[in-house]
mmCIF file of C-alpha atoms in Angstrom:
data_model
loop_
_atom_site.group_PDB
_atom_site.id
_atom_site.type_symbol
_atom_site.label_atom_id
_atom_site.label_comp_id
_atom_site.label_asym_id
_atom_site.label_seq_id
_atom_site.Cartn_x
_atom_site.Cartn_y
_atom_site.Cartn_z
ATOM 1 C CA UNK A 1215 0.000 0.000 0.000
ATOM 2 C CA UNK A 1216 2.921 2.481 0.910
ATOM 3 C CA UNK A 1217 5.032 1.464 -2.177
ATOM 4 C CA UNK A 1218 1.641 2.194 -4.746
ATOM 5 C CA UNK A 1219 0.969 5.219 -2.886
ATOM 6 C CA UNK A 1220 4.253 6.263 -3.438
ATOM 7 C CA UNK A 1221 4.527 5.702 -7.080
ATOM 8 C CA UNK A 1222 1.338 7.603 -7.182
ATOM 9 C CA UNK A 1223 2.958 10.483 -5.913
ATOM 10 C CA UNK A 1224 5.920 10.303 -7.967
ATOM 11 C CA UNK A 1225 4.343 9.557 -11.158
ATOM 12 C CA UNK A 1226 2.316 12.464 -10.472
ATOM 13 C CA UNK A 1227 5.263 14.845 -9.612
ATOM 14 C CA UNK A 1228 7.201 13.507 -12.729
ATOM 15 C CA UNK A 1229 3.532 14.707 -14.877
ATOM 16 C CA UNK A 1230 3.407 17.868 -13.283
ATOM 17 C CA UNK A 1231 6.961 18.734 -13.812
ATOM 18 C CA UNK A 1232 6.030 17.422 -17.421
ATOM 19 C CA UNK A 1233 3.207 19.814 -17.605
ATOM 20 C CA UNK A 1234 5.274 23.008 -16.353
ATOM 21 C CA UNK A 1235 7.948 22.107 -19.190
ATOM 22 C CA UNK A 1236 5.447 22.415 -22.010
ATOM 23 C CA UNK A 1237 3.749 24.979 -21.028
ATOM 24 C CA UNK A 1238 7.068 26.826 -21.052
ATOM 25 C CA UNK A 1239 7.938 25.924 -24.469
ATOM 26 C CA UNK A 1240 4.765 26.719 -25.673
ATOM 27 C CA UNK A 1241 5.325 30.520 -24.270
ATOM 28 C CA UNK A 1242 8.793 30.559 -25.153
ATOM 29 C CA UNK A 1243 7.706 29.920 -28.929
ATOM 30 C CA UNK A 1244 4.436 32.181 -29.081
ATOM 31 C CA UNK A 1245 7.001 35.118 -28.022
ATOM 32 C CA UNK A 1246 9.586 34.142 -30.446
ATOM 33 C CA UNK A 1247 6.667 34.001 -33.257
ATOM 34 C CA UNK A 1248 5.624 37.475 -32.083
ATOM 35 C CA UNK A 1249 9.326 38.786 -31.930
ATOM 36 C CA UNK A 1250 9.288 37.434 -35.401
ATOM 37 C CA UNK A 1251 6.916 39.300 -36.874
ATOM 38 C CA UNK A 1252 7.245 42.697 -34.985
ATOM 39 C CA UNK A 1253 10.607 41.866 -37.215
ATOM 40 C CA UNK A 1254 8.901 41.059 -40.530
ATOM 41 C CA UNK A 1255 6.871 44.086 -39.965
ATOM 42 C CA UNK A 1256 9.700 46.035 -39.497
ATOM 43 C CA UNK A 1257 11.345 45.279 -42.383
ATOM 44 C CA UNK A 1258 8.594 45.297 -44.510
ATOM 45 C CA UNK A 1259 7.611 48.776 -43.811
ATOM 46 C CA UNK A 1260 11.100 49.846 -43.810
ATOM 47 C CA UNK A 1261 11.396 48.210 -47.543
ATOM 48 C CA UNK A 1262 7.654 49.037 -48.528
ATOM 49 C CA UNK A 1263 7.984 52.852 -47.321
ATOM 50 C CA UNK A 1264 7.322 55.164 -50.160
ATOM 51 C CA UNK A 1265 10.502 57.762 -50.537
ATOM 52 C CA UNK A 1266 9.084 61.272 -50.769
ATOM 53 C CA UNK A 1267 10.433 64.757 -50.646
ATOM 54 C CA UNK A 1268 6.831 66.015 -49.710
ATOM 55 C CA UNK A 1269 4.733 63.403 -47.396
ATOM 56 C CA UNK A 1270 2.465 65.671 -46.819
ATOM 57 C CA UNK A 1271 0.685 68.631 -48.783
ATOM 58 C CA UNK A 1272 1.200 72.008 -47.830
ATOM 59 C CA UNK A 1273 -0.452 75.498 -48.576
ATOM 60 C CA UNK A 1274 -0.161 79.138 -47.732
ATOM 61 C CA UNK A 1275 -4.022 78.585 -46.558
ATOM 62 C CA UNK A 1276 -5.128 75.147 -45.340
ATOM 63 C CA UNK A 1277 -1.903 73.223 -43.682
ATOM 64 C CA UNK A 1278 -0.415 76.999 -44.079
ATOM 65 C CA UNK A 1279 2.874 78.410 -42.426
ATOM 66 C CA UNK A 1280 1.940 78.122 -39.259
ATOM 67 C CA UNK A 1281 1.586 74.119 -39.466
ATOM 68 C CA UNK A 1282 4.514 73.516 -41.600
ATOM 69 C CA UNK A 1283 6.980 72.313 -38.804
ATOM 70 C CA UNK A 1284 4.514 69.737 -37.311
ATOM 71 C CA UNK A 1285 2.928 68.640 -40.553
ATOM 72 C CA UNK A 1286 5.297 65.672 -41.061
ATOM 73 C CA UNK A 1287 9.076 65.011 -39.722
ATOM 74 C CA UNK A 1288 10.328 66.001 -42.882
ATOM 75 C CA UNK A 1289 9.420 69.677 -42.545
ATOM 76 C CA UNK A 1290 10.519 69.677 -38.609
ATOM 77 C CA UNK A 1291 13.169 72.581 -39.777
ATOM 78 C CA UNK A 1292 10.063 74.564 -40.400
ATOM 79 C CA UNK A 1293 9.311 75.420 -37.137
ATOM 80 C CA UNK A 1294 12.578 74.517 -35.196
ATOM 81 C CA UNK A 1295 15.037 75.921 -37.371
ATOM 82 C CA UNK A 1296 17.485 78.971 -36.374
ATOM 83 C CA UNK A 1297 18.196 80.021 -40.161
ATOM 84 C CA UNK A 1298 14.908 80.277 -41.813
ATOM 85 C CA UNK A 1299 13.703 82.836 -44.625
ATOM 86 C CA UNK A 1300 12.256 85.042 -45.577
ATOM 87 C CA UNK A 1301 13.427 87.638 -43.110
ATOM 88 C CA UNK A 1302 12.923 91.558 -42.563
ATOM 89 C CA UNK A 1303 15.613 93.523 -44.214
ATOM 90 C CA UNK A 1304 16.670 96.679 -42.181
ATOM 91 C CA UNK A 1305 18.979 99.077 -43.413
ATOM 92 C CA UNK A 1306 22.903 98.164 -42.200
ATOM 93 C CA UNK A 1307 26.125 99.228 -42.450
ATOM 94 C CA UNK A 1308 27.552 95.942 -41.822
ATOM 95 C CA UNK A 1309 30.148 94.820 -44.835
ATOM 96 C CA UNK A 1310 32.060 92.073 -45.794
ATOM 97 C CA UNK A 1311 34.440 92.614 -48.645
ATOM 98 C CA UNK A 1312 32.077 89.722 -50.377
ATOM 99 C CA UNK A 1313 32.018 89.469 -54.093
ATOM 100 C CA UNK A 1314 29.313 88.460 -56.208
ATOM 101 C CA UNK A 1315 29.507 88.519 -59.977
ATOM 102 C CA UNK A 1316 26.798 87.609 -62.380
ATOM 103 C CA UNK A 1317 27.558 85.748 -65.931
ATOM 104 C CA UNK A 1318 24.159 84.964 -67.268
ATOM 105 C CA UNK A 1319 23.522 84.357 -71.210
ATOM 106 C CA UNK A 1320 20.379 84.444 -72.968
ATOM 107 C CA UNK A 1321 17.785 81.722 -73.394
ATOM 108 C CA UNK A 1322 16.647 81.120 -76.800
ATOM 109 C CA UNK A 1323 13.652 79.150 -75.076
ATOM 110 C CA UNK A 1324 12.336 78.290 -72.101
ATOM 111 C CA UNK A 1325 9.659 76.371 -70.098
ATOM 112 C CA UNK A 1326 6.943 78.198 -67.971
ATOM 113 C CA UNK A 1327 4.886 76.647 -65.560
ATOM 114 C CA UNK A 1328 1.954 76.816 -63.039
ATOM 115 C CA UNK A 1329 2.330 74.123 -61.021
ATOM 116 C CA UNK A 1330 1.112 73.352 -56.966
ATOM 117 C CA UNK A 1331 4.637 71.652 -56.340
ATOM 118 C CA UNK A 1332 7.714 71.774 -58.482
ATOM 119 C CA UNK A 1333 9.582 68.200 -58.432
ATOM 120 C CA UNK A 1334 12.951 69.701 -59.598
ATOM 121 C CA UNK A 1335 16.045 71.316 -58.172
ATOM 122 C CA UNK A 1336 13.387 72.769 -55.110
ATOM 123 C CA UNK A 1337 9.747 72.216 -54.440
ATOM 124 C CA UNK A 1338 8.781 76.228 -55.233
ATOM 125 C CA UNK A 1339 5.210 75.709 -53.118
ATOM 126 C CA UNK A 1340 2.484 77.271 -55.270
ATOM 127 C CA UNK A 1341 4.135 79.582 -57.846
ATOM 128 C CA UNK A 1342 4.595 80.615 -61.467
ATOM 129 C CA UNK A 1343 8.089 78.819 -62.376
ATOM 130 C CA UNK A 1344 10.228 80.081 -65.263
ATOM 131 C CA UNK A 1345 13.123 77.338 -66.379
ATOM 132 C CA UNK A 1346 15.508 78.545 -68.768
ATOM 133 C CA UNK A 1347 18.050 77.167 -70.890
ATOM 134 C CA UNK A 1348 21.912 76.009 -68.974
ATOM 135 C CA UNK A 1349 24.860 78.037 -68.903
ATOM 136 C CA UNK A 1350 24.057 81.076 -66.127
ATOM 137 C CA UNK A 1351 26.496 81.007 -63.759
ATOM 138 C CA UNK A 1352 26.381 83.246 -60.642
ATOM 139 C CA UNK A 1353 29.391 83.439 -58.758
ATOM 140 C CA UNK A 1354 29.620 84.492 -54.657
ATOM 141 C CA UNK A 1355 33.101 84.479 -52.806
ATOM 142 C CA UNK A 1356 35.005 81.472 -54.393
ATOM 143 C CA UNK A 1357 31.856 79.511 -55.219
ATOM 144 C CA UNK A 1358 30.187 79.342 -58.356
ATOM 145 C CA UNK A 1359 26.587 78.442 -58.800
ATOM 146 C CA UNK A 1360 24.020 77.236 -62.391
ATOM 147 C CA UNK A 1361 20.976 78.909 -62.989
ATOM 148 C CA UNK A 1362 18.115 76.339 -62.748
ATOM 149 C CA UNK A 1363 15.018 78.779 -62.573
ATOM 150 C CA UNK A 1364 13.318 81.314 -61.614
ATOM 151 C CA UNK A 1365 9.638 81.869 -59.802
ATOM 152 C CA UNK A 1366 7.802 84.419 -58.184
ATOM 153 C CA UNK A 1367 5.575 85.405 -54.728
ATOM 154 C CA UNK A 1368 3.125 88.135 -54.139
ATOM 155 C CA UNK A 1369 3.185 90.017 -51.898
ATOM 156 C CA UNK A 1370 6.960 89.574 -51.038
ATOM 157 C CA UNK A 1371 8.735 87.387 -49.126
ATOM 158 C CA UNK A 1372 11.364 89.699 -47.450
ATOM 159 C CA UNK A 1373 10.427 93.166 -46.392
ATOM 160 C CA UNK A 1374 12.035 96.154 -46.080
ATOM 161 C CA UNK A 1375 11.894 97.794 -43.089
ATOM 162 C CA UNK A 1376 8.617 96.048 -41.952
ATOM 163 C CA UNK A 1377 7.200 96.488 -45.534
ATOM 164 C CA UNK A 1378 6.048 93.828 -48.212
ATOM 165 C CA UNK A 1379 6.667 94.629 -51.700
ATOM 166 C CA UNK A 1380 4.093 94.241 -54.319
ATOM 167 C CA UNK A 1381 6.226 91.140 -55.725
ATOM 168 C CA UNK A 1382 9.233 89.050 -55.078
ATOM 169 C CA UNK A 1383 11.220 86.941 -57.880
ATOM 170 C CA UNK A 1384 13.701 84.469 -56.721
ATOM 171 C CA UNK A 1385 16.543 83.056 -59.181
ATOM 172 C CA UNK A 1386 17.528 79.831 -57.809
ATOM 173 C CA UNK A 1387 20.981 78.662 -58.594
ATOM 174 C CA UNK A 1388 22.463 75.223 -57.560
ATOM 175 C CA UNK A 1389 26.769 74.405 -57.179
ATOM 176 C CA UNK A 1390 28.292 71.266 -58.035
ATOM 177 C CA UNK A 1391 28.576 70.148 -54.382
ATOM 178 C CA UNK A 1392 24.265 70.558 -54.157
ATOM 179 C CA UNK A 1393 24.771 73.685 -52.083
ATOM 180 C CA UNK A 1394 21.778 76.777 -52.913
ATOM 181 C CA UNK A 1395 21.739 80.008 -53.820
ATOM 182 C CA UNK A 1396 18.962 82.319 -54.343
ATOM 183 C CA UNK A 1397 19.020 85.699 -55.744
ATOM 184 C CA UNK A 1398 15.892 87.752 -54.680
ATOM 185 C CA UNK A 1399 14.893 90.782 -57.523
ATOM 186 C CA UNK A 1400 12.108 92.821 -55.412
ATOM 187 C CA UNK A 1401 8.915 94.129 -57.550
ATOM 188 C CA UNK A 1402 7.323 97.695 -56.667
ATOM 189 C CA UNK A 1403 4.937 99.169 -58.977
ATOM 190 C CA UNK A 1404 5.489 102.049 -61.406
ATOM 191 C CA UNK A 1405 3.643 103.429 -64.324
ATOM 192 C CA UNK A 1406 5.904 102.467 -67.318
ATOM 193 C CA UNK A 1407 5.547 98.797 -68.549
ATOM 194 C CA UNK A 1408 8.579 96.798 -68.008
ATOM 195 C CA UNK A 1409 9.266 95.471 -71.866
ATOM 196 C CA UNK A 1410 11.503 92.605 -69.872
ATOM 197 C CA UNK A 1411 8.551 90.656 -68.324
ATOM 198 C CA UNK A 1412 6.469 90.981 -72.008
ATOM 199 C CA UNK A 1413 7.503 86.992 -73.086
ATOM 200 C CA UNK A 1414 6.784 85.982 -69.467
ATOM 201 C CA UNK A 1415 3.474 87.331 -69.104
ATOM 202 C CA UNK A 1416 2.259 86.757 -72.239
ATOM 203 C CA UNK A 1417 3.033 82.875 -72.493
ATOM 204 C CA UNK A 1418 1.788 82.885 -68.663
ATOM 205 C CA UNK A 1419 -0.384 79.539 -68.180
ATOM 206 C CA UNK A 1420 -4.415 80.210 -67.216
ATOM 207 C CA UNK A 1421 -4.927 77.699 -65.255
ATOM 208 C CA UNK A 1422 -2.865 75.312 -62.881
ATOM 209 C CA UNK A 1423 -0.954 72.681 -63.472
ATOM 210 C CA UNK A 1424 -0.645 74.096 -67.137
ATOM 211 C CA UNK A 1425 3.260 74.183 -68.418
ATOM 212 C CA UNK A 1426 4.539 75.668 -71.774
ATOM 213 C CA UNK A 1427 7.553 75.111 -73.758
ATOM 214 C CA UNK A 1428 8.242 78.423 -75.314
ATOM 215 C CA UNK A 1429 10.731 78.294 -78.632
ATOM 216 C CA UNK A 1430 12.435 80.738 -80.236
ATOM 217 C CA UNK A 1431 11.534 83.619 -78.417
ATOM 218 C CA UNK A 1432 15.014 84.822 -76.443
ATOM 219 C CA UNK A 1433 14.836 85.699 -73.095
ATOM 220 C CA UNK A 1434 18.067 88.479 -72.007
ATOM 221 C CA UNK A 1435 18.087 87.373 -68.051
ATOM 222 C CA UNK A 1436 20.773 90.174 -67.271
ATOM 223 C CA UNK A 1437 17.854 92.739 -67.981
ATOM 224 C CA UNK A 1438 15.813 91.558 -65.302
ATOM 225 C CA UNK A 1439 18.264 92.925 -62.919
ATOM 226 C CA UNK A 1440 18.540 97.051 -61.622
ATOM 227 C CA UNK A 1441 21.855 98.536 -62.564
ATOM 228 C CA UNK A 1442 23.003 99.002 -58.970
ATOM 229 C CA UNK A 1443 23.873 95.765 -57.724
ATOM 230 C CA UNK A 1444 24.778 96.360 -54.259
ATOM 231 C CA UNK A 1445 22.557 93.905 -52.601
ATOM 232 C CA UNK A 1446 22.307 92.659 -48.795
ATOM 233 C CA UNK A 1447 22.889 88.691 -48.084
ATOM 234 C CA UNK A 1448 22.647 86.487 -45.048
ATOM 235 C CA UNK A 1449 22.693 82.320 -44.768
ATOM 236 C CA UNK A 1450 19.147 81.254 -45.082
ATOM 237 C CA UNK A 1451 16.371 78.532 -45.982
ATOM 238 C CA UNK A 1452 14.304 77.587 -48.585
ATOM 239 C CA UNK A 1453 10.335 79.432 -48.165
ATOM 240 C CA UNK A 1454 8.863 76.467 -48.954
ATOM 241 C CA UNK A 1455 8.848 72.876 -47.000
ATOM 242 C CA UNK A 1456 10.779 71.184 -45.995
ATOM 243 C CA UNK A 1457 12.816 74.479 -45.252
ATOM 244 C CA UNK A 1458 16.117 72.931 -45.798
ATOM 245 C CA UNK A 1459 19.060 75.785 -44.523
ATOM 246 C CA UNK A 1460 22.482 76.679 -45.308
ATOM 247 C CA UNK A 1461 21.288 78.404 -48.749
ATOM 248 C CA UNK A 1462 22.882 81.685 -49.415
ATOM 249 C CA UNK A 1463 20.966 84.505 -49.733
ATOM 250 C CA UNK A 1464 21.201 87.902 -52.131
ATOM 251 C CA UNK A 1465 18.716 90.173 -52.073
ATOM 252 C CA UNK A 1466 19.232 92.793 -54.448
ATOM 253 C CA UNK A 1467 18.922 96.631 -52.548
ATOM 254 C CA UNK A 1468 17.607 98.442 -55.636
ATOM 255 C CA UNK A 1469 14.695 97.410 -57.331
ATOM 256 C CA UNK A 1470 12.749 96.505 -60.477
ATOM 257 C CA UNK A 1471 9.137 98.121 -61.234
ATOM 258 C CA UNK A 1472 5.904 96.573 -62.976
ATOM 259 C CA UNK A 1473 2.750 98.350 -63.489
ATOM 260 C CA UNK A 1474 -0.013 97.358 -61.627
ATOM 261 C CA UNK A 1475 -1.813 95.572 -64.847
ATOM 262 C CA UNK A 1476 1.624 93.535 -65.092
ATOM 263 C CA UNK A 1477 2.088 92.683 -61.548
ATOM 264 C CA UNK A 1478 -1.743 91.658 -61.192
ATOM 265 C CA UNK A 1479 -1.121 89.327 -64.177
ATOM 266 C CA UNK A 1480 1.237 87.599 -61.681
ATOM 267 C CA UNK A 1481 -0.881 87.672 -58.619
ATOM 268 C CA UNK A 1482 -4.164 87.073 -60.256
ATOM 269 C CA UNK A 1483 -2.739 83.449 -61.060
ATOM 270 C CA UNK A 1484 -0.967 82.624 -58.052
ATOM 271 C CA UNK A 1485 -2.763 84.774 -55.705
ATOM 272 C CA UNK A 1486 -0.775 85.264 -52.023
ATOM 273 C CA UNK A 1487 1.787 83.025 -51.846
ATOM 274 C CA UNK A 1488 4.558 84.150 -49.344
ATOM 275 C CA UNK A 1489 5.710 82.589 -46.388
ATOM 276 C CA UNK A 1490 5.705 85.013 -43.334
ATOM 277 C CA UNK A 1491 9.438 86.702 -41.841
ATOM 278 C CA UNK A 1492 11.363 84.306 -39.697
ATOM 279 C CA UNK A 1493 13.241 85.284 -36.562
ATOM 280 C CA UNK A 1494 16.536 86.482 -37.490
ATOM 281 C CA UNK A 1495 18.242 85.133 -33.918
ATOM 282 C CA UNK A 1496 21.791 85.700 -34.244
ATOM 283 C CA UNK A 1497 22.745 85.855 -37.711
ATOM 284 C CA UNK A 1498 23.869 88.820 -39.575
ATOM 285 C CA UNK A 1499 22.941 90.366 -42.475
ATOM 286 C CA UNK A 1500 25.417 92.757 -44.593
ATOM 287 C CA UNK A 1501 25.278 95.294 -47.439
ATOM 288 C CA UNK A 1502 27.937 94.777 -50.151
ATOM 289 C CA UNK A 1503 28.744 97.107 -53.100
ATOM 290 C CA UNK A 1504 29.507 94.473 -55.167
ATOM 291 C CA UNK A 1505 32.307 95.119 -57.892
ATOM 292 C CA UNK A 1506 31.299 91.958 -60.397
ATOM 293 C CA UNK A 1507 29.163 92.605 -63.144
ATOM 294 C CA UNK A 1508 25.422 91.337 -64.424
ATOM 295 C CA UNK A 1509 27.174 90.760 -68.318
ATOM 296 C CA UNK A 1510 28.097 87.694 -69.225
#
């Protein structure tokens, strides 16, 4: 009786112990199944994940400046940056010695387009996007930068003294090493017609997303620019998202006029389309007399 009862109790130890041991393995593989696929998961969205430059659409209305930053990770420098643009100009005596020479030839054709977002050289936001032929080099310091287009805001971007301008154009220029450069041309209205802007405005597309390849029809770049060409500069950001900073700034101090018919031709299309000033923080800005040229 004492030697069954004791087998009892072993064999039932020996299941127990049995039990326990299965159950383990059973937990041990359910969490290496879900380690697994956390894994697979992983990797899949890290392969799957679609590459974009602009996650998320922007605006200067809905999703408009003032979301930019916290719209997607992408455009974090939007609203955590210390070098953003546009900025307000104020007079300076401030001067660097900097050079800045301007070697532009004329386009015997060119593309104009009115597009929500440019996928090119920069994403432009909502604009009216001129791209001209190659072979426009502007040169700052030691560094020498291509011509890739041009586009336009109204009201400006950058004021003057606290003041917008009618219009803005910005000449973007790219170096070899990727770095950006953007030469600002402000716009205030006058009573003579500006003969320059006559191919621009009259191959200007009616509607959006509309783009024209204009042939034959020369376009003299250097003509778009005043005859002073002192101009202030600082180290900025793109306007648009996602920000990006470290681009060298121009803005020209003297500038071009439109009538009112020619600028409205502009705004009419694109309506208002600039980002407002950024904090300046500790940057400076300085006021060159340039001694290049605008001839190539």
């Amino acid at each position: 009786m004492r030697t069954t009862k004791t087998t009892f109790i072993a064999k039932f130890f020996l299941l127990s112990i049995i039990i326990m041991l299965i159950s383990c393995e059973k937990k041990a593989k359910e969490q290496n199944d879900t380690t697994d696929e956390t894994a697979m998961d992983s990797t899949s969205q890290v392969a799957v994940a679609p590459k974009s430059a602009r996650p998320v659409e922007w605006g200067y209305e809905e999703n408009g400046p003032d979301k930019w930053g916290s719209l997607s990770p992408v455009y974090a420098t939007c609203g955590s940056g210390h070098s953003q643009s546009p900025i307000d100009i104020q007079k300076t005596k401030l001067k660097t010695g900097a050079n800045l020479n301007f070697a532009y030839v004329p386009s015997e054709s060119f593309t104009i387009a009115h597009n929500n977002n440019m996928d090119n050289i920069v994403d432009n936001g909502h604009t009216i996007q001129v791209t001209v032929e190659g072979g426009s080099v502007f040169t700052f310091g030691q560094k020498a930068y291509n011509l890739k287009q041009f586009h336009f805001h109204t009201p400006s971007e950058h004021t003057i003294d606290g003041k917008h301008l009618p219009m803005e154009m910005h000449m973007v220029h790219q170096s070899e090493d990727g770095s950006l450069a953007v030469v600002s041309i402000l716009v205030k209205e006058g009573k003579a017609k500006n003969k320059n802007f006559e191919n621009i405005i009259t191959n200007l597309p009616s509607s959006k997303g509309e783009s024209k390849d204009v042939k034959n029809s020369k376009i003299d770049l250097t003509t778009h620019f005043p005859k002073n060409i002192s101009a202030y500069h600082y180290i900025g950001s793109l306007t648009t998202p996602p920000c990006t900073e470290d681009v060298q700034w121009v803005i020209m101090e003297d500038m071009i006029s439109l009538t009112a018919e020619e600028i409205k031709a502009f705004s009419s299309r694109i309506g208002k389309n600039n980002r407002p000033v950024q904090k300046l923080y500790d940057r400076k800005v300085a006021l060159d007399n340039f001694s290049g040229t605008t001839k190539g």
